[in-house]
Amino acid sequence: MNKQWQEAFDQIHAEDQLKDHTMEYLSRKVYRSRRPRFSPLRGIAAAAACLAVLFLAGGSWLYFTPEAYISIDINPSLELGINRFDRVVSVEGWNEDGDDLADSLDIKYMDYTDAIETLLSDQVVEDYLSQNGLMDLTVACENTSRHDEILENVESCTSEHTNIRCHSGDMEEMHEAHNEGLSFGKYRAYLKLKELEPSFTADDVRDLSMREIQDLIEEYSDGSSWKSSEDSPSRDDSSGTGASSDTDTSCGYEEGDEDTYKSGYENASEHEPGNGYRHGHHE
């Protein structure tokens, strides 16, 4: 009887070993063979998806990155960032009035020529211009040919206004203006004024209109700089960026007037300062 029980128990133990070996075999031969094999098509699809993401990201970066700037100064001061597709991708005010004007305008993503026309038709801007105000538009771009193209188009947009002046500039000077907390166009006017009276600071002119700054320049240069808006102004190309100076539509400037009317910022340093500050400046 004991021998029979022992044989039975040995048989059970042998069956357990058989089960173990069977599971190990199945794991090697059957289950492992069911693992998905790498598909070349899946690899191609994954690579294509990655390229699409990179393309979209790169395209967005190109679209939203300005490559040129147009500074617009009258009393509101603001700057438009222009991408390589001629679209306005940034509108930034550089004083309180500029912030208000930028918030009121719906010109982002417009073609920059349409944006300028929209701005000129704004009631606030129209009021400034009709009240003997002066507007300066200054173009800055590292690419010379691109700069000239934008400047020419800006001149064409503003050619019917005799109290709008168009200027060419460079990116380095624009960055200097921003470091002083000024828009590009107002900074250039400030530099001319400072040549005549070194005690002026950027804070002194930050909230002045371009007409007020021009009046100061005239005062400190004995009135020999730019005359009133009834005269036809010339275009300032003193920055040397390569913009043409004989464009037909140059902000109201008539060819042949060069000897009669001078830019408000030209040759100002040849004159002695006047007798004192105006518009609330200290004596």
mmCIF file of C-alpha atoms in Angstrom:
data_model
loop_
_atom_site.group_PDB
_atom_site.id
_atom_site.type_symbol
_atom_site.label_atom_id
_atom_site.label_comp_id
_atom_site.label_asym_id
_atom_site.label_seq_id
_atom_site.Cartn_x
_atom_site.Cartn_y
_atom_site.Cartn_z
ATOM 1 C CA MET A 1 0.000 0.000 0.000
ATOM 2 C CA ASN A 2 2.761 2.414 0.851
ATOM 3 C CA LYS A 3 4.529 1.639 -2.414
ATOM 4 C CA GLN A 4 1.383 2.468 -4.409
ATOM 5 C CA TRP A 5 0.980 5.850 -2.668
ATOM 6 C CA GLN A 6 4.629 6.700 -3.390
ATOM 7 C CA GLU A 7 4.250 5.953 -7.092
ATOM 8 C CA ALA A 8 1.162 8.171 -7.231
ATOM 9 C CA PHE A 9 2.979 11.076 -5.641
ATOM 10 C CA ASP A 10 5.930 10.644 -8.029
ATOM 11 C CA GLN A 11 3.538 10.807 -10.967
ATOM 12 C CA ILE A 12 2.100 14.127 -9.762
ATOM 13 C CA HIS A 13 5.623 15.577 -9.400
ATOM 14 C CA ALA A 14 6.505 14.470 -12.925
ATOM 15 C CA GLU A 15 3.369 16.165 -14.267
ATOM 16 C CA ASP A 16 4.410 19.462 -12.602
ATOM 17 C CA GLN A 17 7.811 19.328 -14.283
ATOM 18 C CA LEU A 18 6.138 18.599 -17.585
ATOM 19 C CA LYS A 19 3.921 21.624 -17.136
ATOM 20 C CA ASP A 20 6.904 23.826 -16.394
ATOM 21 C CA HIS A 21 8.812 22.655 -19.450
ATOM 22 C CA THR A 22 5.724 23.025 -21.612
ATOM 23 C CA MET A 23 5.158 26.655 -20.519
ATOM 24 C CA GLU A 24 8.810 27.472 -21.140
ATOM 25 C CA TYR A 25 8.618 26.020 -24.633
ATOM 26 C CA LEU A 26 5.449 27.871 -25.482
ATOM 27 C CA SER A 27 6.943 31.110 -24.211
ATOM 28 C CA ARG A 28 9.961 30.709 -26.508
ATOM 29 C CA LYS A 29 8.246 29.435 -29.628
ATOM 30 C CA VAL A 30 4.687 30.676 -29.616
ATOM 31 C CA TYR A 31 4.300 33.816 -27.553
ATOM 32 C CA ARG A 32 7.595 35.345 -28.668
ATOM 33 C CA SER A 33 6.667 34.828 -32.324
ATOM 34 C CA ARG A 34 3.545 36.938 -31.776
ATOM 35 C CA ARG A 35 5.502 40.125 -30.983
ATOM 36 C CA PRO A 36 4.916 42.808 -33.685
ATOM 37 C CA ARG A 37 7.686 43.069 -36.177
ATOM 38 C CA PHE A 38 9.063 46.450 -37.245
ATOM 39 C CA SER A 39 7.332 47.792 -40.365
ATOM 40 C CA PRO A 40 9.258 50.068 -42.748
ATOM 41 C CA LEU A 41 5.988 51.846 -43.594
ATOM 42 C CA ARG A 42 5.462 52.724 -39.968
ATOM 43 C CA GLY A 43 8.953 54.205 -39.804
ATOM 44 C CA ILE A 44 8.312 56.299 -42.899
ATOM 45 C CA ALA A 45 5.010 57.548 -41.498
ATOM 46 C CA ALA A 46 6.635 58.504 -38.211
ATOM 47 C CA ALA A 47 9.418 60.368 -40.015
ATOM 48 C CA ALA A 48 6.881 62.203 -42.181
ATOM 49 C CA ALA A 49 4.936 63.253 -39.098
ATOM 50 C CA CYS A 50 8.103 64.635 -37.509
ATOM 51 C CA LEU A 51 8.945 66.577 -40.660
ATOM 52 C CA ALA A 52 5.432 68.013 -40.781
ATOM 53 C CA VAL A 53 5.722 69.240 -37.197
ATOM 54 C CA LEU A 54 9.115 70.814 -37.917
ATOM 55 C CA PHE A 55 7.781 72.453 -41.085
ATOM 56 C CA LEU A 56 4.785 73.939 -39.295
ATOM 57 C CA ALA A 57 6.960 75.180 -36.444
ATOM 58 C CA GLY A 58 9.486 76.693 -38.867
ATOM 59 C CA GLY A 59 6.731 78.303 -40.930
ATOM 60 C CA SER A 60 5.188 79.845 -37.831
ATOM 61 C CA TRP A 61 8.563 81.214 -36.781
ATOM 62 C CA LEU A 62 9.079 82.798 -40.206
ATOM 63 C CA TYR A 63 5.594 84.282 -40.260
ATOM 64 C CA PHE A 64 5.637 85.809 -36.786
ATOM 65 C CA THR A 65 9.215 87.148 -36.905
ATOM 66 C CA PRO A 66 9.526 90.791 -38.064
ATOM 67 C CA GLU A 67 12.308 91.520 -40.541
ATOM 68 C CA ALA A 68 11.545 95.231 -40.898
ATOM 69 C CA TYR A 69 10.018 97.985 -38.796
ATOM 70 C CA ILE A 70 8.071 101.147 -39.547
ATOM 71 C CA SER A 71 8.172 103.769 -36.810
ATOM 72 C CA ILE A 72 5.182 106.139 -36.917
ATOM 73 C CA ASP A 73 5.442 109.307 -34.835
ATOM 74 C CA ILE A 74 3.099 112.279 -34.575
ATOM 75 C CA ASN A 75 2.202 112.493 -30.903
ATOM 76 C CA PRO A 76 1.161 108.907 -30.580
ATOM 77 C CA SER A 77 4.331 106.923 -31.243
ATOM 78 C CA LEU A 78 4.062 103.336 -32.371
ATOM 79 C CA GLU A 79 6.062 100.844 -34.414
ATOM 80 C CA LEU A 80 4.864 98.209 -36.824
ATOM 81 C CA GLY A 81 6.803 94.960 -37.192
ATOM 82 C CA ILE A 82 6.670 93.642 -40.766
ATOM 83 C CA ASN A 83 7.388 90.009 -41.665
ATOM 84 C CA ARG A 84 8.891 88.744 -44.922
ATOM 85 C CA PHE A 85 5.386 88.322 -46.350
ATOM 86 C CA ASP A 86 4.597 92.073 -45.984
ATOM 87 C CA ARG A 87 2.256 91.443 -43.071
ATOM 88 C CA VAL A 88 2.073 93.443 -39.853
ATOM 89 C CA VAL A 89 2.899 90.973 -37.078
ATOM 90 C CA SER A 90 3.418 93.425 -34.211
ATOM 91 C CA VAL A 91 1.935 96.790 -33.234
ATOM 92 C CA GLU A 92 3.700 98.387 -30.277
ATOM 93 C CA GLY A 93 3.025 101.765 -28.680
ATOM 94 C CA TRP A 94 5.983 103.770 -27.370
ATOM 95 C CA ASN A 95 4.129 106.267 -25.230
ATOM 96 C CA GLU A 96 0.728 106.406 -23.569
ATOM 97 C CA ASP A 97 -0.976 107.865 -26.631
ATOM 98 C CA GLY A 98 0.763 105.263 -28.759
ATOM 99 C CA ASP A 99 -0.549 102.448 -26.557
ATOM 100 C CA ASP A 100 -4.089 103.826 -26.869
ATOM 101 C CA LEU A 101 -3.800 104.113 -30.639
ATOM 102 C CA ALA A 102 -2.324 100.615 -30.981
ATOM 103 C CA ASP A 103 -5.209 99.180 -28.931
ATOM 104 C CA SER A 104 -7.811 100.968 -31.052
ATOM 105 C CA LEU A 105 -6.420 99.856 -34.416
ATOM 106 C CA ASP A 106 -7.282 96.504 -35.964
ATOM 107 C CA ILE A 107 -4.338 96.288 -38.341
ATOM 108 C CA LYS A 108 -2.438 93.210 -37.188
ATOM 109 C CA TYR A 109 -1.854 90.696 -40.001
ATOM 110 C CA MET A 110 -2.795 93.298 -42.616
ATOM 111 C CA ASP A 111 -0.507 94.092 -45.525
ATOM 112 C CA TYR A 112 1.595 96.978 -44.208
ATOM 113 C CA THR A 113 0.427 99.382 -46.939
ATOM 114 C CA ASP A 114 -3.204 98.691 -46.014
ATOM 115 C CA ALA A 115 -2.283 99.133 -42.353
ATOM 116 C CA ILE A 116 -0.773 102.569 -43.009
ATOM 117 C CA GLU A 117 -3.825 103.673 -44.989
ATOM 118 C CA THR A 118 -6.050 102.471 -42.146
ATOM 119 C CA LEU A 119 -3.952 104.376 -39.645
ATOM 120 C CA LEU A 120 -4.051 107.590 -41.705
ATOM 121 C CA SER A 121 -7.833 107.384 -41.844
ATOM 122 C CA ASP A 122 -8.099 106.990 -38.053
ATOM 123 C CA GLN A 123 -9.932 109.952 -36.514
ATOM 124 C CA VAL A 124 -7.239 110.640 -33.915
ATOM 125 C CA VAL A 125 -4.503 110.748 -36.561
ATOM 126 C CA GLU A 126 -6.619 112.822 -38.918
ATOM 127 C CA ASP A 127 -7.206 115.357 -36.143
ATOM 128 C CA TYR A 128 -3.482 115.659 -35.444
ATOM 129 C CA LEU A 129 -2.646 116.149 -39.116
ATOM 130 C CA SER A 130 -5.441 118.668 -39.670
ATOM 131 C CA GLN A 131 -4.225 120.726 -36.696
ATOM 132 C CA ASN A 132 -0.811 121.417 -38.192
ATOM 133 C CA GLY A 133 0.717 118.270 -36.734
ATOM 134 C CA LEU A 134 3.788 116.602 -38.198
ATOM 135 C CA MET A 135 4.179 112.886 -38.784
ATOM 136 C CA ASP A 136 7.465 111.055 -39.290
ATOM 137 C CA LEU A 137 7.583 107.546 -40.740
ATOM 138 C CA THR A 138 10.953 105.816 -40.416
ATOM 139 C CA VAL A 139 11.800 102.469 -42.017
ATOM 140 C CA ALA A 140 14.441 100.163 -40.547
ATOM 141 C CA CYS A 141 15.567 96.910 -42.169
ATOM 142 C CA GLU A 142 18.896 95.102 -42.423
ATOM 143 C CA ASN A 143 18.280 94.044 -46.030
ATOM 144 C CA THR A 144 18.977 97.082 -48.235
ATOM 145 C CA SER A 145 16.799 96.102 -51.188
ATOM 146 C CA ARG A 146 13.942 95.157 -48.878
ATOM 147 C CA HIS A 147 14.384 98.448 -47.009
ATOM 148 C CA ASP A 148 14.186 100.463 -50.229
ATOM 149 C CA GLU A 149 11.076 98.611 -51.374
ATOM 150 C CA ILE A 150 9.250 99.260 -48.107
ATOM 151 C CA LEU A 151 10.330 102.905 -48.001
ATOM 152 C CA GLU A 152 9.113 103.485 -51.547
ATOM 153 C CA ASN A 153 5.732 101.941 -50.744
ATOM 154 C CA VAL A 154 5.439 104.000 -47.558
ATOM 155 C CA GLU A 155 6.194 107.149 -49.519
ATOM 156 C CA SER A 156 3.521 106.248 -52.044
ATOM 157 C CA CYS A 157 0.952 105.712 -49.282
ATOM 158 C CA THR A 158 1.649 109.139 -47.755
ATOM 159 C CA SER A 159 2.398 111.194 -50.863
ATOM 160 C CA GLU A 160 -0.826 113.204 -50.632
ATOM 161 C CA HIS A 161 0.077 114.546 -47.176
ATOM 162 C CA THR A 162 2.463 117.514 -47.153
ATOM 163 C CA ASN A 163 3.061 117.300 -43.403
ATOM 164 C CA ILE A 164 4.291 113.702 -43.410
ATOM 165 C CA ARG A 165 8.025 113.037 -43.723
ATOM 166 C CA CYS A 166 9.576 109.676 -44.626
ATOM 167 C CA HIS A 167 13.023 108.601 -43.433
ATOM 168 C CA SER A 168 15.352 105.658 -43.802
ATOM 169 C CA GLY A 169 17.099 104.208 -40.777
ATOM 170 C CA ASP A 170 19.070 101.210 -39.570
ATOM 171 C CA MET A 171 18.408 98.496 -37.041
ATOM 172 C CA GLU A 172 21.304 99.406 -34.754
ATOM 173 C CA GLU A 173 20.011 102.936 -34.253
ATOM 174 C CA MET A 174 16.518 101.562 -33.672
ATOM 175 C CA HIS A 175 17.841 99.396 -30.836
ATOM 176 C CA GLU A 176 19.561 102.454 -29.373
ATOM 177 C CA ALA A 177 16.223 104.270 -29.470
ATOM 178 C CA HIS A 178 14.498 101.453 -27.628
ATOM 179 C CA ASN A 179 17.194 101.459 -24.964
ATOM 180 C CA GLU A 180 16.287 105.107 -24.340
ATOM 181 C CA GLY A 181 12.597 104.212 -24.175
ATOM 182 C CA LEU A 182 11.788 106.066 -27.400
ATOM 183 C CA SER A 183 10.375 105.081 -30.744
ATOM 184 C CA PHE A 184 12.821 105.172 -33.625
ATOM 185 C CA GLY A 185 11.439 108.286 -35.314
ATOM 186 C CA LYS A 186 11.238 110.327 -32.119
ATOM 187 C CA TYR A 187 14.746 109.230 -31.130
ATOM 188 C CA ARG A 188 16.177 110.605 -34.380
ATOM 189 C CA ALA A 189 14.445 113.933 -33.758
ATOM 190 C CA TYR A 190 15.750 113.911 -30.191
ATOM 191 C CA LEU A 191 19.327 113.424 -31.398
ATOM 192 C CA LYS A 192 19.044 116.475 -33.643
ATOM 193 C CA LEU A 193 17.675 118.530 -30.788
ATOM 194 C CA LYS A 194 20.394 117.307 -28.458
ATOM 195 C CA GLU A 195 23.046 118.415 -30.947
ATOM 196 C CA LEU A 196 21.715 121.945 -30.526
ATOM 197 C CA GLU A 197 21.141 121.795 -26.772
ATOM 198 C CA PRO A 198 22.983 118.942 -24.994
ATOM 199 C CA SER A 199 21.038 119.382 -21.760
ATOM 200 C CA PHE A 200 17.932 117.810 -23.291
ATOM 201 C CA THR A 201 17.218 114.227 -22.201
ATOM 202 C CA ALA A 202 15.054 111.472 -23.638
ATOM 203 C CA ASP A 203 12.555 112.059 -20.825
ATOM 204 C CA ASP A 204 12.157 115.675 -21.950
ATOM 205 C CA VAL A 205 10.857 114.683 -25.378
ATOM 206 C CA ARG A 206 9.109 111.372 -24.674
ATOM 207 C CA ASP A 207 5.619 112.890 -24.458
ATOM 208 C CA LEU A 208 6.143 115.768 -26.884
ATOM 209 C CA SER A 209 4.565 115.704 -30.313
ATOM 210 C CA MET A 210 6.752 115.781 -33.392
ATOM 211 C CA ARG A 211 5.525 119.345 -34.039
ATOM 212 C CA GLU A 212 6.683 120.422 -30.573
ATOM 213 C CA ILE A 213 10.089 118.798 -31.067
ATOM 214 C CA GLN A 214 10.380 120.454 -34.471
ATOM 215 C CA ASP A 215 9.512 123.837 -32.940
ATOM 216 C CA LEU A 216 12.329 123.354 -30.444
ATOM 217 C CA ILE A 217 14.750 122.433 -33.216
ATOM 218 C CA GLU A 218 13.768 125.577 -35.095
ATOM 219 C CA GLU A 219 14.164 127.689 -31.998
ATOM 220 C CA TYR A 220 17.637 126.411 -31.196
ATOM 221 C CA SER A 221 18.740 126.645 -34.816
ATOM 222 C CA ASP A 222 17.511 130.261 -35.229
ATOM 223 C CA GLY A 223 14.479 129.150 -37.228
ATOM 224 C CA SER A 224 16.445 127.978 -40.259
ATOM 225 C CA SER A 225 15.356 124.344 -40.179
ATOM 226 C CA TRP A 226 12.133 122.922 -41.502
ATOM 227 C CA LYS A 227 9.361 125.520 -42.030
ATOM 228 C CA SER A 228 5.670 125.028 -41.298
ATOM 229 C CA SER A 229 3.585 122.223 -42.759
ATOM 230 C CA GLU A 230 2.422 124.593 -45.500
ATOM 231 C CA ASP A 231 5.845 124.122 -47.066
ATOM 232 C CA SER A 232 6.746 120.883 -48.841
ATOM 233 C CA PRO A 233 9.187 118.854 -46.721
ATOM 234 C CA SER A 234 12.099 116.854 -48.056
ATOM 235 C CA ARG A 235 12.979 113.291 -47.286
ATOM 236 C CA ASP A 236 15.847 112.555 -44.934
ATOM 237 C CA ASP A 237 18.183 109.858 -46.290
ATOM 238 C CA SER A 238 21.078 110.665 -43.974
ATOM 239 C CA SER A 239 21.366 107.165 -42.549
ATOM 240 C CA GLY A 240 23.034 105.774 -45.651
ATOM 241 C CA THR A 241 21.003 102.589 -45.917
ATOM 242 C CA GLY A 242 20.829 102.818 -49.696
ATOM 243 C CA ALA A 243 17.312 104.235 -50.096
ATOM 244 C CA SER A 244 16.890 106.250 -53.271
ATOM 245 C CA SER A 245 16.619 109.996 -52.790
ATOM 246 C CA ASP A 246 14.929 110.758 -56.126
ATOM 247 C CA THR A 247 11.727 108.767 -55.707
ATOM 248 C CA ASP A 248 8.769 110.511 -57.358
ATOM 249 C CA THR A 249 6.391 110.002 -54.444
ATOM 250 C CA SER A 250 8.421 111.222 -51.497
ATOM 251 C CA CYS A 251 5.871 112.391 -48.930
ATOM 252 C CA GLY A 252 4.874 115.632 -50.625
ATOM 253 C CA TYR A 253 8.380 116.690 -51.627
ATOM 254 C CA GLU A 254 8.494 118.244 -55.074
ATOM 255 C CA GLU A 255 11.581 117.654 -57.167
ATOM 256 C CA GLY A 256 13.439 120.946 -57.593
ATOM 257 C CA ASP A 257 12.572 122.249 -54.120
ATOM 258 C CA GLU A 258 15.797 120.909 -52.674
ATOM 259 C CA ASP A 259 17.459 124.338 -52.573
ATOM 260 C CA THR A 260 14.377 125.993 -51.091
ATOM 261 C CA TYR A 261 13.231 123.625 -48.384
ATOM 262 C CA LYS A 262 15.497 121.614 -46.151
ATOM 263 C CA SER A 263 14.685 118.741 -43.841
ATOM 264 C CA GLY A 264 13.920 119.798 -40.310
ATOM 265 C CA TYR A 265 16.920 117.872 -39.082
ATOM 266 C CA GLU A 266 19.462 118.971 -41.680
ATOM 267 C CA ASN A 267 22.516 121.077 -40.808
ATOM 268 C CA ALA A 268 21.041 121.913 -37.425
ATOM 269 C CA SER A 269 24.410 121.596 -35.704
ATOM 270 C CA GLU A 270 25.783 124.608 -37.568
ATOM 271 C CA HIS A 271 23.647 127.012 -35.540
ATOM 272 C CA GLU A 272 24.007 128.237 -31.981
ATOM 273 C CA PRO A 273 21.418 127.259 -29.345
ATOM 274 C CA GLY A 274 18.581 129.638 -28.569
ATOM 275 C CA ASN A 275 17.757 131.452 -25.373
ATOM 276 C CA GLY A 276 16.032 128.783 -23.351
ATOM 277 C CA TYR A 277 13.646 125.826 -23.195
ATOM 278 C CA ARG A 278 10.037 125.942 -24.245
ATOM 279 C CA HIS A 279 7.067 123.783 -23.354
ATOM 280 C CA GLY A 280 7.766 123.826 -19.650
ATOM 281 C CA HIS A 281 11.517 123.023 -19.685
ATOM 282 C CA HIS A 282 13.750 124.705 -17.188
ATOM 283 C CA GLU A 283 15.659 127.840 -18.102
#
